[in-house]
């Protein structure tokens, strides 16, 4: 059950999910847009990484961090998880 994973209310969890998810999308798009600047590759790496971290954090608010990690490292998702983390 969703509410069993944390003491946060469902509304608070959904609110933070949306905030983190939107922040992740904005950071990823910003990183991609900065790619064409002179030092764009470094900026891209920073913002794209922050975007991915924010997107992962968003689902942690819904599922809880332990359930999120268990789901990420299930055998059918293991390769995708390792590739994303590397």
CSV table of N, CA, C and O in Angstrom, one decimal:
chain,number,residue,atom,x,y,z
A,1,UNK,N,0.8,-1.2,0.0
A,1,UNK,CA,0.0,0.0,0.0
A,1,UNK,C,0.9,1.2,0.0
A,1,UNK,O,1.9,1.3,0.6
A,2,UNK,N,0.5,2.3,-0.7
A,2,UNK,CA,1.3,3.5,-0.8
A,2,UNK,C,1.5,4.2,0.5
A,2,UNK,O,2.6,4.6,0.8
A,3,UNK,N,0.5,4.3,1.3
A,3,UNK,CA,0.6,5.1,2.5
A,3,UNK,C,1.4,4.3,3.6
A,3,UNK,O,1.8,4.9,4.6
A,4,UNK,N,1.7,3.0,3.4
A,4,UNK,CA,2.4,2.3,4.4
A,4,UNK,C,3.9,2.6,4.4
A,4,UNK,O,4.6,2.4,5.3
A,5,UNK,N,4.4,3.2,3.3
A,5,UNK,CA,5.8,3.4,3.1
A,5,UNK,C,6.4,4.6,3.8
A,5,UNK,O,7.5,4.8,4.0
A,6,UNK,N,5.5,5.5,4.3
A,6,UNK,CA,6.0,6.7,4.9
A,6,UNK,C,4.9,7.3,5.8
A,6,UNK,O,3.7,7.0,5.7
A,7,UNK,N,5.3,8.3,6.6
A,7,UNK,CA,4.4,9.0,7.5
A,7,UNK,C,3.8,10.2,6.8
A,7,UNK,O,2.9,10.8,7.4
A,8,UNK,N,4.2,10.5,5.6
A,8,UNK,CA,3.7,11.6,4.8
A,8,UNK,C,2.3,11.3,4.4
A,8,UNK,O,2.0,10.1,4.0
A,9,UNK,N,1.4,12.3,4.3
A,9,UNK,CA,0.1,12.1,3.8
A,9,UNK,C,0.1,11.8,2.3
A,9,UNK,O,1.1,12.2,1.6
A,10,UNK,N,-0.9,11.2,1.7
A,10,UNK,CA,-1.0,11.0,0.3
A,10,UNK,C,-0.8,12.2,-0.5
A,10,UNK,O,-0.1,12.3,-1.5
A,11,UNK,N,-1.5,13.3,-0.1
A,11,UNK,CA,-1.5,14.6,-0.8
A,11,UNK,C,-0.1,15.1,-0.8
A,11,UNK,O,0.4,15.7,-1.8
A,12,UNK,N,0.6,15.1,0.3
A,12,UNK,CA,2.0,15.5,0.4
A,12,UNK,C,2.9,14.7,-0.5
A,12,UNK,O,3.8,15.3,-1.2
A,13,UNK,N,2.7,13.4,-0.5
A,13,UNK,CA,3.5,12.5,-1.4
A,13,UNK,C,3.3,12.9,-2.8
A,13,UNK,O,4.3,12.9,-3.6
A,14,UNK,N,2.1,13.1,-3.2
A,14,UNK,CA,1.8,13.4,-4.6
A,14,UNK,C,2.4,14.8,-5.0
A,14,UNK,O,2.9,14.9,-6.1
A,15,UNK,N,2.2,15.7,-4.1
A,15,UNK,CA,2.8,17.1,-4.4
A,15,UNK,C,4.3,17.0,-4.6
A,15,UNK,O,4.8,17.6,-5.5
A,16,UNK,N,5.0,16.3,-3.7
A,16,UNK,CA,6.5,16.2,-3.9
A,16,UNK,C,6.8,15.4,-5.1
A,16,UNK,O,7.9,15.6,-5.7
A,17,UNK,N,6.0,14.4,-5.4
A,17,UNK,CA,6.3,13.6,-6.7
A,17,UNK,C,6.2,14.6,-7.9
A,17,UNK,O,7.1,14.6,-8.7
A,18,UNK,N,5.2,15.4,-7.9
A,18,UNK,CA,5.1,16.3,-9.1
A,18,UNK,C,6.2,17.3,-9.1
A,18,UNK,O,6.8,17.6,-10.1
A,19,UNK,N,6.5,17.9,-7.9
A,19,UNK,CA,7.6,18.9,-7.8
A,19,UNK,C,8.9,18.2,-8.3
A,19,UNK,O,9.7,18.8,-9.2
A,20,UNK,N,9.3,17.1,-7.8
A,20,UNK,CA,10.6,16.4,-8.2
A,20,UNK,C,10.5,16.0,-9.7
A,20,UNK,O,11.5,16.2,-10.4
A,21,UNK,N,9.4,15.5,-10.2
A,21,UNK,CA,9.3,15.1,-11.5
A,21,UNK,C,9.5,16.2,-12.5
A,21,UNK,O,10.2,16.2,-13.5
A,22,UNK,N,8.8,17.3,-12.2
A,22,UNK,CA,8.9,18.5,-13.1
A,22,UNK,C,10.3,19.1,-13.0
A,22,UNK,O,10.9,19.5,-14.1
A,23,UNK,N,10.9,19.1,-11.8
A,23,UNK,CA,12.3,19.6,-11.7
A,23,UNK,C,13.2,18.7,-12.5
A,23,UNK,O,14.2,19.2,-13.2
A,24,UNK,N,13.0,17.4,-12.5
A,24,UNK,CA,13.8,16.5,-13.3
A,24,UNK,C,13.7,16.7,-14.8
A,24,UNK,O,14.7,16.7,-15.5
A,25,UNK,N,12.5,17.0,-15.2
A,25,UNK,CA,12.3,17.2,-16.7
A,25,UNK,C,12.9,18.6,-17.1
A,25,UNK,O,13.6,18.7,-18.1
A,26,UNK,N,12.8,19.6,-16.2
A,26,UNK,CA,13.4,20.9,-16.5
A,26,UNK,C,14.9,20.8,-16.5
A,26,UNK,O,15.5,21.3,-17.5
A,27,UNK,N,15.5,20.1,-15.6
A,27,UNK,CA,16.9,20.0,-15.6
A,27,UNK,C,17.4,19.2,-16.8
A,27,UNK,O,18.5,19.6,-17.4
A,28,UNK,N,16.7,18.2,-17.2
A,28,UNK,CA,17.1,17.4,-18.4
A,28,UNK,C,17.1,18.2,-19.6
A,28,UNK,O,18.0,18.2,-20.5
A,29,UNK,N,16.0,19.0,-19.8
A,29,UNK,CA,15.8,19.8,-21.0
A,29,UNK,C,16.9,20.9,-21.0
A,29,UNK,O,17.5,21.2,-22.0
A,30,UNK,N,17.1,21.5,-19.8
A,30,UNK,CA,18.1,22.6,-19.7
A,30,UNK,C,19.5,22.1,-20.0
A,30,UNK,O,20.2,22.7,-20.8
A,31,UNK,N,19.8,20.9,-19.5
A,31,UNK,CA,21.1,20.3,-19.9
A,31,UNK,C,21.2,20.0,-21.3
A,31,UNK,O,22.3,20.3,-21.9
A,32,UNK,N,20.2,19.6,-22.0
A,32,UNK,CA,20.2,19.3,-23.4
A,32,UNK,C,20.4,20.6,-24.2
A,32,UNK,O,21.1,20.7,-25.1
A,33,UNK,N,19.7,21.7,-23.7
A,33,UNK,CA,19.8,23.0,-24.4
A,33,UNK,C,21.2,23.6,-24.2
A,33,UNK,O,21.7,24.3,-25.1
A,34,UNK,N,21.8,23.3,-23.1
A,34,UNK,CA,23.2,23.9,-22.8
A,34,UNK,C,24.3,23.1,-23.5
A,34,UNK,O,25.4,23.6,-23.5
A,35,UNK,N,23.9,22.1,-24.2
A,35,UNK,CA,25.0,21.2,-24.8
A,35,UNK,C,25.7,21.9,-25.9
A,35,UNK,O,26.9,21.6,-26.1
A,36,UNK,N,25.2,22.9,-26.5
A,36,UNK,CA,25.8,23.6,-27.6
A,36,UNK,C,26.6,24.8,-27.2
A,36,UNK,O,27.2,25.5,-28.0
A,37,UNK,N,26.7,25.1,-25.9
A,37,UNK,CA,27.6,26.2,-25.4
A,37,UNK,C,29.1,25.7,-25.4
A,37,UNK,O,29.3,24.5,-25.5
A,38,UNK,N,30.0,26.6,-25.3
A,38,UNK,CA,31.4,26.2,-25.3
A,38,UNK,C,31.8,25.1,-24.3
A,38,UNK,O,32.5,24.2,-24.6
A,39,UNK,N,31.4,25.3,-23.1
A,39,UNK,CA,31.6,24.2,-22.1
A,39,UNK,C,30.3,23.4,-21.8
A,39,UNK,O,30.1,22.9,-20.7
A,40,UNK,N,29.6,23.3,-22.9
A,40,UNK,CA,28.3,22.7,-22.8
A,40,UNK,C,28.3,21.2,-22.3
A,40,UNK,O,27.3,20.8,-21.7
A,41,UNK,N,29.3,20.5,-22.7
A,41,UNK,CA,29.3,19.0,-22.3
A,41,UNK,C,29.3,18.9,-20.8
A,41,UNK,O,28.6,18.0,-20.3
A,42,UNK,N,30.0,19.7,-20.1
A,42,UNK,CA,30.1,19.6,-18.6
A,42,UNK,C,28.7,20.0,-18.0
A,42,UNK,O,28.2,19.4,-17.1
A,43,UNK,N,28.2,21.1,-18.6
A,43,UNK,CA,26.9,21.6,-18.1
A,43,UNK,C,25.8,20.5,-18.4
A,43,UNK,O,24.9,20.3,-17.6
A,44,UNK,N,25.9,19.9,-19.6
A,44,UNK,CA,24.9,18.9,-19.9
A,44,UNK,C,25.0,17.7,-18.9
A,44,UNK,O,24.0,17.3,-18.4
A,45,UNK,N,26.2,17.3,-18.6
A,45,UNK,CA,26.4,16.2,-17.7
A,45,UNK,C,25.8,16.5,-16.3
A,45,UNK,O,25.2,15.7,-15.7
A,46,UNK,N,26.1,17.7,-15.8
A,46,UNK,CA,25.6,18.1,-14.5
A,46,UNK,C,24.1,18.2,-14.5
A,46,UNK,O,23.4,17.6,-13.6
A,47,UNK,N,23.5,18.9,-15.4
A,47,UNK,CA,22.0,19.1,-15.4
A,47,UNK,C,21.3,17.8,-15.7
A,47,UNK,O,20.2,17.5,-15.2
A,48,UNK,N,21.8,17.0,-16.7
A,48,UNK,CA,21.1,15.8,-17.0
A,48,UNK,C,21.2,14.8,-15.8
A,48,UNK,O,20.2,14.1,-15.6
A,49,UNK,N,22.3,14.8,-15.1
A,49,UNK,CA,22.4,13.9,-13.9
A,49,UNK,C,21.5,14.4,-12.8
A,49,UNK,O,20.8,13.6,-12.2
A,50,UNK,N,21.4,15.7,-12.6
A,50,UNK,CA,20.5,16.2,-11.6
A,50,UNK,C,19.0,15.9,-12.0
A,50,UNK,O,18.2,15.6,-11.2
A,51,UNK,N,18.7,16.0,-13.3
A,51,UNK,CA,17.4,15.6,-13.8
A,51,UNK,C,17.0,14.2,-13.5
A,51,UNK,O,15.9,13.9,-13.1
A,52,UNK,N,18.0,13.3,-13.7
A,52,UNK,CA,17.7,11.9,-13.5
A,52,UNK,C,17.6,11.6,-12.0
A,52,UNK,O,16.7,10.8,-11.6
A,53,UNK,N,18.4,12.2,-11.1
A,53,UNK,CA,18.3,12.1,-9.7
A,53,UNK,C,16.9,12.6,-9.2
A,53,UNK,O,16.2,11.9,-8.4
A,54,UNK,N,16.5,13.7,-9.7
A,54,UNK,CA,15.2,14.3,-9.3
A,54,UNK,C,14.0,13.4,-9.8
A,54,UNK,O,13.1,13.2,-9.0
A,55,UNK,N,14.1,12.8,-11.0
A,55,UNK,CA,13.1,11.9,-11.4
A,55,UNK,C,13.0,10.6,-10.6
A,55,UNK,O,12.0,10.1,-10.3
A,56,UNK,N,14.2,10.1,-10.2
A,56,UNK,CA,14.2,8.9,-9.3
A,56,UNK,C,13.6,9.3,-7.9
A,56,UNK,O,12.9,8.5,-7.3
A,57,UNK,N,14.0,10.5,-7.4
A,57,UNK,CA,13.5,10.9,-6.1
A,57,UNK,C,11.9,11.1,-6.2
A,57,UNK,O,11.3,10.8,-5.2
A,58,UNK,N,11.4,11.5,-7.3
A,58,UNK,CA,10.0,11.7,-7.4
A,58,UNK,C,9.2,10.3,-7.2
A,58,UNK,O,8.2,10.3,-6.5
A,59,UNK,N,9.7,9.3,-7.8
A,59,UNK,CA,9.1,8.0,-7.6
A,59,UNK,C,9.3,7.4,-6.2
A,59,UNK,O,8.5,6.7,-5.7
A,60,UNK,N,10.4,7.9,-5.5
A,60,UNK,CA,10.6,7.5,-4.1
A,60,UNK,C,9.5,8.0,-3.2
A,60,UNK,O,9.1,7.4,-2.2
A,61,UNK,N,9.0,9.2,-3.5
A,61,UNK,CA,7.9,9.8,-2.7
A,61,UNK,C,6.6,9.0,-2.9
A,61,UNK,O,5.9,8.9,-1.9
A,62,UNK,N,6.4,8.4,-4.0
A,62,UNK,CA,5.2,7.6,-4.1
A,62,UNK,C,5.4,6.2,-3.6
A,62,UNK,O,4.5,5.7,-2.9
A,63,UNK,N,6.5,5.5,-3.9
A,63,UNK,CA,6.7,4.1,-3.5
A,63,UNK,C,7.4,4.0,-2.2
A,63,UNK,O,7.3,2.9,-1.5
A,64,UNK,N,8.2,4.9,-1.8
A,64,UNK,CA,9.1,4.8,-0.6
A,64,UNK,C,10.5,4.3,-1.2
A,64,UNK,O,10.5,3.5,-2.1
A,65,UNK,N,11.5,4.7,-0.5
A,65,UNK,CA,12.9,4.4,-1.0
A,65,UNK,C,13.2,2.9,-1.1
A,65,UNK,O,13.8,2.4,-2.0
A,66,UNK,N,12.8,2.1,-0.1
A,66,UNK,CA,13.2,0.7,-0.1
A,66,UNK,C,12.4,-0.1,-1.1
A,66,UNK,O,13.0,-0.9,-1.8
A,67,UNK,N,11.2,0.2,-1.3
A,67,UNK,CA,10.4,-0.5,-2.3
A,67,UNK,C,10.9,-0.1,-3.7
A,67,UNK,O,10.9,-0.9,-4.6
A,68,UNK,N,11.3,1.2,-3.8
A,68,UNK,CA,11.9,1.7,-5.1
A,68,UNK,C,13.1,0.9,-5.4
A,68,UNK,O,13.3,0.4,-6.6
A,69,UNK,N,14.0,0.7,-4.5
A,69,UNK,CA,15.3,0.0,-4.7
A,69,UNK,C,15.0,-1.5,-5.0
A,69,UNK,O,15.6,-2.1,-5.9
A,70,UNK,N,14.1,-2.1,-4.3
A,70,UNK,CA,13.7,-3.5,-4.6
A,70,UNK,C,13.2,-3.6,-6.0
A,70,UNK,O,13.5,-4.6,-6.7
A,71,UNK,N,12.3,-2.7,-6.4
A,71,UNK,CA,11.8,-2.8,-7.8
A,71,UNK,C,12.9,-2.5,-8.8
A,71,UNK,O,12.9,-3.2,-9.9
A,72,UNK,N,13.8,-1.6,-8.6
A,72,UNK,CA,14.8,-1.3,-9.5
A,72,UNK,C,15.8,-2.5,-9.7
A,72,UNK,O,16.3,-2.7,-10.9
A,73,UNK,N,16.0,-3.3,-8.7
A,73,UNK,CA,17.0,-4.4,-8.8
A,73,UNK,C,16.3,-5.8,-9.0
A,73,UNK,O,16.9,-6.8,-8.8
A,74,UNK,N,15.0,-5.8,-9.4
A,74,UNK,CA,14.4,-7.0,-9.8
A,74,UNK,C,15.1,-7.6,-11.0
A,74,UNK,O,15.7,-6.8,-11.8
A,75,UNK,N,15.2,-8.9,-11.2
A,75,UNK,CA,15.9,-9.5,-12.3
A,75,UNK,C,15.5,-8.9,-13.7
A,75,UNK,O,16.4,-8.7,-14.5
A,76,UNK,N,14.3,-8.6,-13.9
A,76,UNK,CA,13.8,-8.2,-15.2
A,76,UNK,C,14.3,-6.7,-15.5
A,76,UNK,O,14.3,-6.2,-16.6
A,77,UNK,N,14.6,-6.0,-14.4
A,77,UNK,CA,15.0,-4.6,-14.5
A,77,UNK,C,16.5,-4.3,-14.2
A,77,UNK,O,17.0,-3.2,-14.3
A,78,UNK,N,17.2,-5.4,-13.9
A,78,UNK,CA,18.6,-5.2,-13.4
A,78,UNK,C,19.5,-4.6,-14.5
A,78,UNK,O,20.3,-3.7,-14.1
A,79,UNK,N,19.4,-5.0,-15.7
A,79,UNK,CA,20.3,-4.5,-16.7
A,79,UNK,C,20.0,-3.0,-17.0
A,79,UNK,O,21.0,-2.2,-17.0
A,80,UNK,N,18.8,-2.6,-17.0
A,80,UNK,CA,18.4,-1.2,-17.2
A,80,UNK,C,18.9,-0.4,-16.1
A,80,UNK,O,19.4,0.7,-16.2
A,81,UNK,N,18.8,-0.9,-14.8
A,81,UNK,CA,19.2,-0.2,-13.7
A,81,UNK,C,20.7,0.1,-13.7
A,81,UNK,O,21.2,1.1,-13.4
A,82,UNK,N,21.4,-1.0,-14.0
A,82,UNK,CA,22.9,-0.9,-14.0
A,82,UNK,C,23.4,0.1,-15.1
A,82,UNK,O,24.2,0.9,-14.8
A,83,UNK,N,22.8,0.0,-16.3
A,83,UNK,CA,23.1,0.9,-17.3
A,83,UNK,C,22.8,2.4,-16.9
A,83,UNK,O,23.6,3.3,-17.2
A,84,UNK,N,21.7,2.6,-16.3
A,84,UNK,CA,21.3,4.0,-15.9
A,84,UNK,C,22.2,4.5,-14.8
A,84,UNK,O,22.6,5.7,-14.9
A,85,UNK,N,22.6,3.7,-13.9
A,85,UNK,CA,23.5,4.1,-12.8
A,85,UNK,C,24.9,4.3,-13.3
A,85,UNK,O,25.6,5.2,-12.7
A,86,UNK,N,25.4,3.6,-14.3
A,86,UNK,CA,26.7,3.7,-14.8
A,86,UNK,C,26.8,4.9,-15.7
A,86,UNK,O,27.6,5.8,-15.6
